[in-house]
Amino acid sequence: MSKSFLSNIAMVCAVSAPIMLGSAGASAEEMLRGTGDLGLIIERATGSILIVETTSRTTLKRVEGLGDISHASAVYSRDERYAYIFGRDGGLTKIDMLKGEIVKRIVQGGNSIGGAISDDGKLIAVSNYEPGGVKVFDAETLELVADLPAKYGKDDALSKTVGLVDLPGRKFVFTLWDAGETWIADFSRGNKPEVQKIPNMGEYPYDALVTGDGRHYITGLFGEDGLSHIDLWATELKGERILKGYGKGEKKLPVYKMPHLEGWAKASGQFVLPAIGRHEVLLMDSNSFTETDRIEVYGQPVFAMARPDGRQIWVNFAPPKNDTIQVIDLPSRKIIKTLKPGPAVLHMEFTPRGHEVWMSVRGADEVQVYDTQTLKKVSSLPAKKPSGIFFTARAHKIGL
Amino acid sequence: MSKSFLSNIAMVCAVSAPIMLGSAGASAEEMLRGTGDLGLIIERATGSILIVETTSRTTLKRVEGLGDISHASAVYSRDERYAYIFGRDGGLTKIDMLKGEIVKRIVQGGNSIGGAISDDGKLIAVSNYEPGGVKVFDAETLELVADLPAKYGKDDALSKTVGLVDLPGRKFVFTLWDAGETWIADFSRGNKPEVQKIPNMGEYPYDALVTGDGRHYITGLFGEDGLSHIDLWATELKGERILKGYGKGEKKLPVYKMPHLEGWAKASGQFVLPAIGRHEVLLMDSNSFTETDRIEVYGQPVFAMARPDGRQIWVNFAPPKNDTIQVIDLPSRKIIKTLKPGPAVLHMEFTPRGHEVWMSVRGADEVQVYDTQTLKKVSSLPAKKPSGIFFTARAHKIGL
C-alpha cells in the first residue's frame, strides 16, 4: 500500500497486542479514569513500556512492541490521553494511555534523538541524526506534515539535529550539530513553516533546552568550553556565548556519560547545570547568565533536576558512580542527603507538585519512589531494565 | 442520620441530577477520554456549572444544584478527574468531570471564600468568613479531618480567614482578616496539624497569593497603603512590609471592585499587580520586592493575568469599564491591544501552554475564546451569566 503522505523511509508497522498485567479485557467502565496522574516507564532492553499511576503507585499495564527504545523520550497530547514515544531506531509510537495499547507506530527515520509537540497539540516534530533533519507529523494520524532536511554548507550536506523543543505559537526550535546553527520552524500560518536560521551557535552543539517560559534557548557545546544562548524574545535573534571557559585552566576529566540538558534546572533565579566531566554542578544567574557558584558532588552529574518548587536539586551520576543520588538544598547550597538506590540510577521524574519522585534503578529491575520531604523510600515497583520515566503533566509544560 | 465526622453545621445535601446537553445516558465507552483538556465554567446566577473541553472548544455538560456560587472557585484532584467547588454559601461540591455529575455536596460553613487541595491530593481545605476559620476535609469522602477556628485576642473571637493556599509538604497557609496574622497548618505528620502563627502581617489583610514555587506569600492590605510578605524558605518566618506607600501622596480613587490577588502575575522576574483603586498595574522586582515600573491602563484593574509563558499580561477592569480587556506586552511594557468583548468581562483562564485564553462575558451570556498570538476571537460558547473559569491543569500547580 502506497501512502504518499509518508516519506519514502517511513513505514507503517504492525501493531503488537498489549499484555495485560491485571485482569484481561477491562471494560470501558473499568478504564474510565482521570489521566492527570498517569505516566510511563521505558523498559529499554525489551522494547516495552509500563503504564503507571502515581496516586496509589501502581502499574496498570505493560505495552510491548516499541522497537529499539534504548534512548527514548516521550511527549503527551494536551488531553493527557495519548503518549508519543520517540525511539532510537526512528520509531514514533502513539500510545493510548487509557486502553493501554498502541494506536499507531511508524518508523520515520533511521536514528532519532527526540521529539516535541506543538502548543496547540496538533503537530509532533521528531529530530533525526539519520537522515539529518526534522520531520513533523499530524498528532492525530501520524501523517507527515512537513519534512525539514537540515541542509548546510555549499554542498547541502545533512546535519544531525539536536535540542528539539516546542515554543509558544506553534513553533519548534532545534540545532544542527554539524553546522552550529539553530533553526526555528514557525507553523503559525499553516503546515508550510517559515524557517529562521540563527548561525554561529558554536562548535558541535550536542543538546539544548528552553526555559519553561519559552524565552531562553541554551545550547551545550561539545567543541568549546562554554555554552551558547538565544534570547527568543529579542527583536534580532542571535547566539551569544555564556559561561565561556568554565573549565579552563584546570585538568580535564574523562567524560563517562554526557549530561542531559533536559535535566537542567531553573529555580529561584538560578540555573543549575551538570558540569561536563567534572564532579560539580554549576549555578548560573538566570538574568546575567554568569556563574555564581559551584557545588561539589559525588561524581560526574548526568541529570540535575529541580523539585517542582525549586527548593531541592536531585542529581544522578555517570558510571561508575551511578548507584548514588545526591539531594542539594538550594537555599543553603548544601548536600542534605546521599542515597544509594542501587545499580544504575538512570532517570528521575517528580510528581507534578513535587511531593514524590520516581527513579529508575536499571540494575535492580525496579522503580523506586521517594517522599521528597522525608527523603525516604515509600514504595518500589518491578520493571524490566527501566530507564526514562515520563508523567502526563508534561502535556501542560512548554519545552518539555 | 448522625454523622459524627461532619461538624455540626455541616449537612449532606441531596444530589441533584445533571442535565445532559448532548445525548442522554452516555455509555462508559463514550465517556472514556483524557481529562487534561477539561475545565468548568461557573454559571453564578443559576447555581450551575458547564463542563467544557478546550481541544475542540465545546461544552460537554451542564451540572445543576450547586447552591450560591456567586463568588465560587475550584480546585482539582491530582488525577484531574474530580473538581471541588467552593461556593459563597459554604457549600463544598465534588464533581465527577467524566460523568458530569455531583459525587457529593456538603454545606460546611456559613460564608465561604475559597479553598485549596494538598500537594498529595488527599486533603481539601476551605476558608470561611462565618464561622471564621478553616475546615479540612478528606478529598475522597468529604469527611471532616480537622477544624481550625481562627481564634485571636483575649476573648478568643473568631476572625474571617482569607488567602488560603496550599504549600509543598501537605501544608496550607491562610491569613486572619481581623487579627492580621498568617497561620501555617502542617499536616505532614498526620491529620492533627501543627499550626505556626506569624503575627504583625498588617491591618486588614484581604487576600493573599503564594508564588508558583511555594516560596513567597504576599498579602494585600485593606487598612494600609502597602503589602506584606513572608519568605517561606527562611529559617525564621516573619511578615515584612513591601511596596509601602505605593499610592501615598496622590488623590485616592474610589474602589469599585477589589482586585483579586489570584490574578497577580509573576513573569520574567517581575510581579505584575493590579493597583487598588488606580488606573495602573504595578511592576515589582521579584527578588527585591521593590517597585520597578507602573503601566497606565484603561480602568481599575481586577485581574492582571500572565499568559503561561509570561510574555503577555491580560487585564480586566472594575465597573463601569468592565467591557474591556487590555493586553500588555511585558518586554516592552506597552499595551498592544484593547479588546471590547462585551458587558461584564469577569474572569479569564489560559489554556495550559497559553495558546488560547477563555473569558467570561457575563452580560452577553457567553464565553469567548481568543488566540493569544493573533489576539483574535476564535470561538464563543453560550453560558448563563458566566463568571469563574477553571481548567484541570490547575491540578498540577502549587498554590492555585
Short mmCIF file of C-alpha atoms in Angstrom, two decimals, chain A residues 169-338:
data_model
loop_
_atom_site.label_atom_id
_atom_site.label_comp_id
_atom_site.label_asym_id
_atom_site.label_seq_id
_atom_site.Cartn_x
_atom_site.Cartn_y
_atom_site.Cartn_z
CA GLY A 169 2.86 29.98 18.83
CA ARG A 170 3.05 26.62 17.01
CA LYS A 171 6.83 26.77 16.69
CA PHE A 172 9.70 24.34 17.09
CA VAL A 173 13.36 25.16 17.65
CA PHE A 174 16.28 22.79 17.02
CA THR A 175 20.00 22.88 16.41
CA LEU A 176 22.33 21.47 13.73
CA TRP A 177 25.25 19.58 15.30
CA ASP A 178 27.43 19.73 12.20
CA ALA A 179 26.59 23.29 11.17
CA GLY A 180 26.46 25.03 14.56
CA GLU A 181 23.16 26.65 13.57
CA THR A 182 19.81 26.90 15.35
CA TRP A 183 16.61 26.84 13.29
CA ILE A 184 13.14 27.99 14.28
CA ALA A 185 10.28 26.44 12.31
CA ASP A 186 7.12 28.57 12.59
CA PHE A 187 3.88 26.71 11.78
CA SER A 188 1.58 29.53 12.92
CA ARG A 189 0.34 30.19 9.39
CA GLY A 190 -0.24 26.58 8.42
CA ASN A 191 1.68 23.44 7.68
CA LYS A 192 4.32 25.04 5.43
CA PRO A 193 6.62 26.52 8.04
CA GLU A 194 8.68 29.66 7.82
CA VAL A 195 12.20 28.71 8.90
CA GLN A 196 14.52 31.21 10.55
CA LYS A 197 18.21 30.27 10.83
CA ILE A 198 20.50 31.60 13.57
CA PRO A 199 24.17 30.99 12.70
CA ASN A 200 27.30 30.97 14.88
CA MET A 201 25.88 28.94 17.71
CA GLY A 202 29.26 27.35 18.40
CA GLU A 203 31.19 24.19 17.68
CA TYR A 204 29.29 20.90 17.93
CA PRO A 205 26.20 21.82 19.90
CA TYR A 206 25.17 18.48 21.38
CA ASP A 207 21.91 19.27 23.16
CA ALA A 208 19.78 22.23 24.17
CA LEU A 209 16.96 23.33 26.43
CA VAL A 210 14.40 26.07 26.51
CA THR A 211 13.31 27.64 29.78
CA GLY A 212 9.77 26.99 30.98
CA ASP A 213 8.67 30.41 29.75
CA GLY A 214 9.90 29.66 26.23
CA ARG A 215 12.27 32.62 26.35
CA HIS A 216 15.84 31.34 26.70
CA TYR A 217 17.30 28.65 24.43
CA ILE A 218 20.60 27.35 25.77
CA THR A 219 22.87 25.02 23.83
CA GLY A 220 25.61 22.81 25.23
CA LEU A 221 28.79 22.73 23.15
CA PHE A 222 30.98 19.68 22.75
CA GLY A 223 33.65 21.56 20.77
CA GLU A 224 34.02 24.58 23.02
CA ASP A 225 34.47 25.26 26.71
CA GLY A 226 31.20 27.13 27.17
CA LEU A 227 27.55 27.30 26.13
CA SER A 228 25.53 29.43 23.75
CA HIS A 229 22.29 31.27 24.39
CA ILE A 230 19.49 32.91 22.40
CA ASP A 231 17.00 35.33 23.94
CA LEU A 232 13.98 34.32 21.88
CA TRP A 233 12.07 37.44 22.95
CA ALA A 234 14.68 39.75 21.40
CA THR A 235 13.85 41.58 18.17
CA GLU A 236 17.02 40.31 16.50
CA LEU A 237 17.78 36.70 17.37
CA LYS A 238 21.44 35.87 17.85
CA GLY A 239 23.57 33.29 19.60
CA GLU A 240 25.81 34.53 22.37
CA ARG A 241 28.43 32.62 24.34
CA ILE A 242 27.87 32.20 28.07
CA LEU A 243 29.94 30.57 30.82
CA LYS A 244 32.89 30.71 28.46
CA GLY A 245 35.86 28.81 29.81
CA TYR A 246 34.07 27.38 32.81
CA GLY A 247 36.56 24.52 32.94
CA LYS A 248 39.55 26.44 31.60
CA GLY A 249 42.95 26.11 33.20
CA GLU A 250 42.05 23.02 35.16
CA LYS A 251 42.83 19.40 34.38
CA LYS A 252 40.03 17.91 32.33
CA LEU A 253 38.36 14.73 33.43
CA PRO A 254 37.37 12.00 31.02
CA VAL A 255 33.63 12.16 30.28
CA TYR A 256 31.90 8.89 31.13
CA LYS A 257 28.43 9.98 30.04
CA MET A 258 27.25 13.22 28.51
CA PRO A 259 24.93 15.15 30.79
CA HIS A 260 21.38 15.73 29.64
CA LEU A 261 20.32 19.30 29.19
CA GLU A 262 16.71 18.34 29.74
CA GLY A 263 17.90 17.80 33.27
CA TRP A 264 18.99 21.39 33.74
CA ALA A 265 17.07 23.03 36.49
CA LYS A 266 15.94 26.61 36.86
CA ALA A 267 14.99 27.56 40.36
CA SER A 268 14.88 30.78 42.37
CA GLY A 269 16.65 32.82 39.74
CA GLN A 270 19.44 30.26 39.23
CA PHE A 271 20.15 27.71 36.56
CA VAL A 272 21.66 24.53 37.93
CA LEU A 273 23.81 22.72 35.36
CA PRO A 274 25.67 19.44 35.43
CA ALA A 275 29.28 20.32 34.56
CA ILE A 276 30.62 18.12 31.78
CA GLY A 277 33.26 15.74 33.05
CA ARG A 278 33.57 17.46 36.42
CA HIS A 279 32.37 16.43 39.87
CA GLU A 280 30.40 19.65 40.13
CA VAL A 281 27.11 21.29 39.42
CA LEU A 282 27.29 24.89 38.32
CA LEU A 283 24.96 27.68 39.39
CA MET A 284 24.30 30.42 36.85
CA ASP A 285 22.31 33.62 37.40
CA SER A 286 19.22 33.45 35.20
CA ASN A 287 19.34 37.16 34.31
CA SER A 288 23.03 37.77 33.68
CA PHE A 289 23.95 34.23 32.59
CA THR A 290 27.12 34.37 34.64
CA GLU A 291 28.41 31.73 37.01
CA THR A 292 27.51 32.39 40.64
CA ASP A 293 28.66 29.25 42.41
CA ARG A 294 29.77 25.62 42.10
CA ILE A 295 28.70 22.77 44.32
CA GLU A 296 30.98 19.76 44.65
CA VAL A 297 29.15 16.47 44.18
CA TYR A 298 29.94 12.76 44.37
CA GLY A 299 30.62 12.07 40.69
CA GLN A 300 30.05 13.35 37.16
CA PRO A 301 26.45 14.60 37.16
CA VAL A 302 24.08 13.43 34.42
CA PHE A 303 20.73 14.92 35.45
CA ALA A 304 20.44 17.81 37.92
CA MET A 305 16.69 18.07 38.35
CA ALA A 306 14.79 20.61 40.41
CA ARG A 307 11.88 19.53 42.54
CA PRO A 308 8.91 21.46 41.06
CA ASP A 309 9.11 24.10 43.78
CA GLY A 310 12.83 24.53 43.07
CA ARG A 311 13.93 24.17 46.67
CA GLN A 312 15.81 20.89 46.12
CA ILE A 313 18.04 19.65 43.29
CA TRP A 314 18.32 15.89 42.81
CA VAL A 315 21.46 14.71 41.00
CA ASN A 316 22.39 11.36 39.48
CA PHE A 317 25.80 10.37 38.15
CA ALA A 318 27.71 8.77 35.31
CA PRO A 319 29.27 5.30 35.70
CA PRO A 320 30.91 4.01 37.80
CA LYS A 321 29.17 6.19 40.39
CA ASN A 322 25.65 5.66 39.07
CA ASP A 323 24.39 3.83 42.16
CA THR A 324 24.03 7.12 44.01
CA ILE A 325 21.70 10.11 44.21
CA GLN A 326 22.51 13.34 45.96
CA VAL A 327 19.96 15.90 47.13
CA ILE A 328 21.01 19.56 47.26
CA ASP A 329 19.12 22.13 49.34
CA LEU A 330 19.25 25.12 47.01
CA PRO A 331 18.86 27.98 49.53
CA SER A 332 21.85 26.77 51.59
CA ARG A 333 23.62 25.11 48.61
CA LYS A 334 24.41 22.11 50.82
CA ILE A 335 24.06 18.41 50.08
CA ILE A 336 21.42 17.30 52.56
CA LYS A 337 21.23 13.62 51.61
CA THR A 338 23.19 10.94 49.77
#
